Short mmCIF file of C-alpha atoms in Angstrom, two decimals:
data_model
loop_
_atom_site.label_atom_id
_atom_site.label_comp_id
_atom_site.label_asym_id
_atom_site.label_seq_id
_atom_site.Cartn_x
_atom_site.Cartn_y
_atom_site.Cartn_z
CA MET A 265 82.99 90.49 82.87
CA SER A 266 86.48 91.94 82.41
CA GLY A 267 87.39 95.45 83.61
CA ASN A 268 88.12 96.34 79.98
CA CYS A 269 84.51 95.93 78.85
CA ARG A 270 81.76 98.48 79.11
CA ARG A 271 78.32 97.82 77.65
CA GLY A 272 79.62 94.80 75.79
CA ARG A 273 82.36 96.66 73.91
CA LYS A 274 86.04 96.00 74.38
CA LEU A 275 87.89 99.15 75.35
CA LEU A 276 91.50 100.05 75.82
CA PRO A 277 92.86 99.39 79.30
CA SER A 278 93.06 102.53 81.39
CA LEU A 279 96.82 102.64 81.13
CA HIS A 280 96.60 104.75 77.97
CA TYR A 281 96.10 108.47 78.46
CA ALA A 282 95.84 111.60 76.35
CA ASN A 283 99.42 112.62 77.10
CA GLN A 284 100.61 109.60 75.07
CA LEU A 285 98.97 111.00 71.92
CA ILE A 286 100.69 114.40 71.96
CA SER A 287 102.35 115.49 68.73
CA ARG A 288 106.12 115.94 68.68
CA HIS A 289 105.77 118.57 65.95
CA VAL A 290 104.67 121.43 68.19
CA ILE A 291 106.75 124.20 69.72
CA THR A 292 105.68 126.83 72.21
CA GLY A 293 106.21 130.56 72.15
CA PHE A 294 105.00 133.75 73.75
CA PRO A 295 102.92 136.54 72.19
CA ALA A 296 105.81 139.02 71.85
CA GLN A 297 108.28 136.55 70.29
CA ARG A 298 109.10 136.82 66.62
CA LEU A 299 108.66 133.83 64.37
CA ALA A 300 112.18 134.21 62.93
CA TYR A 301 113.78 133.86 66.38
CA LEU A 302 112.39 130.36 66.76
CA SER A 303 113.39 129.10 63.31
CA GLU A 304 116.03 126.72 64.67
CA ARG A 305 113.51 125.12 67.08
CA ILE A 306 110.97 124.89 64.25
CA ARG A 307 113.47 123.05 62.05
CA SER A 308 114.78 120.78 64.83
CA VAL A 309 111.36 119.21 65.52
CA ASN A 310 109.89 119.75 62.04
CA ALA A 311 107.23 121.84 63.79
CA GLN A 312 103.80 122.19 62.23
CA TYR A 313 102.34 124.33 65.03
CA CYS A 314 103.28 126.85 67.68
CA ALA A 315 101.14 127.03 70.80
CA VAL A 316 101.24 130.66 71.95
CA LEU A 317 101.26 130.72 75.75
CA GLU A 318 100.39 133.28 78.41
CA PRO A 319 103.77 134.12 80.02
CA GLY A 320 102.55 133.96 83.63
CA THR A 321 100.30 130.90 83.54
CA PHE A 322 101.49 128.99 80.45
CA ALA A 323 97.85 128.65 79.37
CA VAL A 324 97.18 128.55 75.63
CA LEU A 325 96.27 131.93 74.14
CA GLY A 326 96.27 130.86 70.52
CA LEU A 327 97.72 128.59 67.88
CA VAL A 328 99.92 129.31 64.87
CA ARG A 329 99.61 126.76 62.09
CA PHE A 330 102.83 126.99 60.13
CA SER A 331 101.16 125.65 56.99
CA GLU A 332 99.14 128.88 56.94
CA VAL A 333 101.93 131.39 57.58
CA MET A 334 105.21 129.99 56.25
CA ALA A 335 104.45 130.57 52.57
CA ASN A 336 104.63 134.33 53.16
CA PRO A 337 108.24 135.52 53.79
CA ALA A 338 106.92 138.73 55.39
CA THR A 339 105.69 136.72 58.39
CA ALA A 340 109.23 135.93 59.59
CA MET A 341 109.56 139.19 61.51
CA ARG A 342 106.00 139.23 62.83
CA ILE A 343 105.25 138.43 66.45
CA PHE A 344 103.15 135.44 67.40
CA SER A 345 100.27 137.54 68.76
CA ASP A 346 99.82 138.89 65.20
CA LEU A 347 99.92 135.44 63.62
CA MET A 348 97.96 133.32 66.07
CA GLN A 349 94.41 132.14 65.70
CA PRO A 350 92.14 131.33 68.63
CA PRO A 351 93.09 128.07 70.35
CA PRO A 352 91.17 124.91 69.50
CA SER A 353 87.96 124.62 71.50
CA ALA A 354 88.56 120.94 72.21
CA VAL A 355 90.56 120.70 75.45
CA ILE A 356 91.33 117.67 77.63
CA HIS A 357 93.57 117.00 80.61
CA ASP A 358 96.80 115.09 80.15
CA PHE A 359 95.64 112.07 82.17
CA THR A 360 92.25 111.75 80.47
CA PRO A 361 91.78 108.08 79.56
CA VAL A 362 91.84 107.44 75.82
CA GLU A 363 88.26 106.11 76.00
CA GLN A 364 87.05 109.61 76.95
CA PHE A 365 89.29 111.22 74.33
CA LEU A 366 87.54 109.16 71.63
CA ASP A 367 84.22 110.82 72.53
CA LEU A 368 85.67 114.20 71.44
CA LEU A 369 86.36 112.86 67.96
CA ARG A 370 82.65 112.82 67.11
CA GLU A 371 82.90 116.62 66.79
CA ASP A 372 85.82 116.31 64.31
CA PRO A 373 88.08 119.00 65.83
CA ALA A 374 91.11 120.08 63.80
CA GLU A 375 93.36 119.65 66.88
CA ILE A 376 92.90 118.98 70.58
CA VAL A 377 94.70 120.93 73.30
CA VAL A 378 96.05 118.90 76.21
CA THR A 379 96.47 120.71 79.53
CA ARG A 380 97.72 119.84 82.97
CA GLU A 381 95.32 120.11 85.91
CA SER A 382 96.74 123.58 86.59
CA GLY A 383 95.65 124.74 83.13
CA GLU A 384 99.20 124.83 81.76
CA PHE A 385 99.68 123.70 78.18
CA ALA A 386 100.93 120.09 78.00
CA GLY A 387 100.69 119.49 74.26
CA LEU A 388 98.56 119.20 71.16
CA ILE A 389 96.94 116.10 69.68
CA THR A 390 96.63 116.15 65.90
CA PRO A 391 95.09 113.57 63.58
CA GLU A 392 98.65 112.59 62.58
CA SER A 393 99.77 112.03 66.18
CA PHE A 394 96.58 110.04 66.84
CA PHE A 395 97.28 107.75 63.86
CA GLN A 396 100.94 107.33 64.89
CA TRP A 397 99.77 106.32 68.35
CA LEU A 398 97.24 103.85 66.90
CA LEU A 399 100.02 102.23 64.88
CA SER A 400 102.16 101.90 68.02
CA ILE A 401 99.56 99.78 69.86
CA PRO A 402 100.09 96.04 69.53
CA PRO A 403 97.24 94.38 67.64
CA PRO A 404 94.46 93.70 68.09
CA ILE A 405 93.47 97.27 68.85
CA PRO A 406 90.73 97.05 71.48
CA LEU A 407 89.24 100.50 70.85
CA ALA A 408 85.64 101.58 70.43
CA LEU A 409 86.27 103.45 67.17
CA GLU A 410 82.73 103.11 65.83
CA ASN A 411 81.78 106.50 67.31
CA ILE A 412 84.21 108.35 65.03
CA PRO A 413 82.25 109.54 61.96
CA THR A 414 83.54 107.98 58.73
CA GLY A 415 84.01 111.41 57.12
CA SER A 416 86.09 112.68 60.05
CA ARG A 417 89.76 113.61 59.74
CA TRP A 418 90.25 111.27 62.74
CA TYR A 419 88.67 108.18 61.12
CA PRO A 420 91.47 105.57 60.97
CA TYR A 421 90.19 103.34 58.19
CA PRO A 422 90.11 103.89 54.41
CA THR A 423 86.71 105.14 53.27
CA GLY A 424 87.06 105.11 49.50
CA ASN A 425 87.75 108.85 49.27
CA ALA A 426 90.99 108.09 47.42
CA GLU A 427 89.02 106.25 44.72
CA ARG A 428 86.68 109.22 44.30
CA SER A 429 89.59 111.69 44.00
CA GLU A 430 91.31 109.45 41.41
CA SER A 431 88.18 109.27 39.28
CA VAL A 432 87.94 113.09 39.29
CA ALA A 433 91.55 113.50 38.11
#
């Protein structure tokens, strides 16, 4: 039996790790920084999130989702500690094999924090960055995706939800 099989299922070779799925649309900041001061960085990477880091350890203290704060112009002069929400509870290390990452998707987290062994923030995996990564893998995709619930934001195949939303309209 090949090294890529476990319990009869084909899996991705262990040369794919969580750090390859990190979103490019995330910036980092510190609790006392103002949102307005990072506007150029936000625009340059089309940021959707800001991971708010502990200044001494670079561990994640919280997460700012720009989709939730940018509609209000009064937030521009607020500091990140006022705007952040608790960090996602799903956390993995940057060299976690993708096979283990897939197990987290059963819980349908909104995002997944990626850390280095030291606990420092390495990045954030979002459903969008996961799908972009899936599209970058040469076919056939040897992943065990059957454990991802079909109603999950991480489910990579059409489920007919678009048909239901069209019939409602």
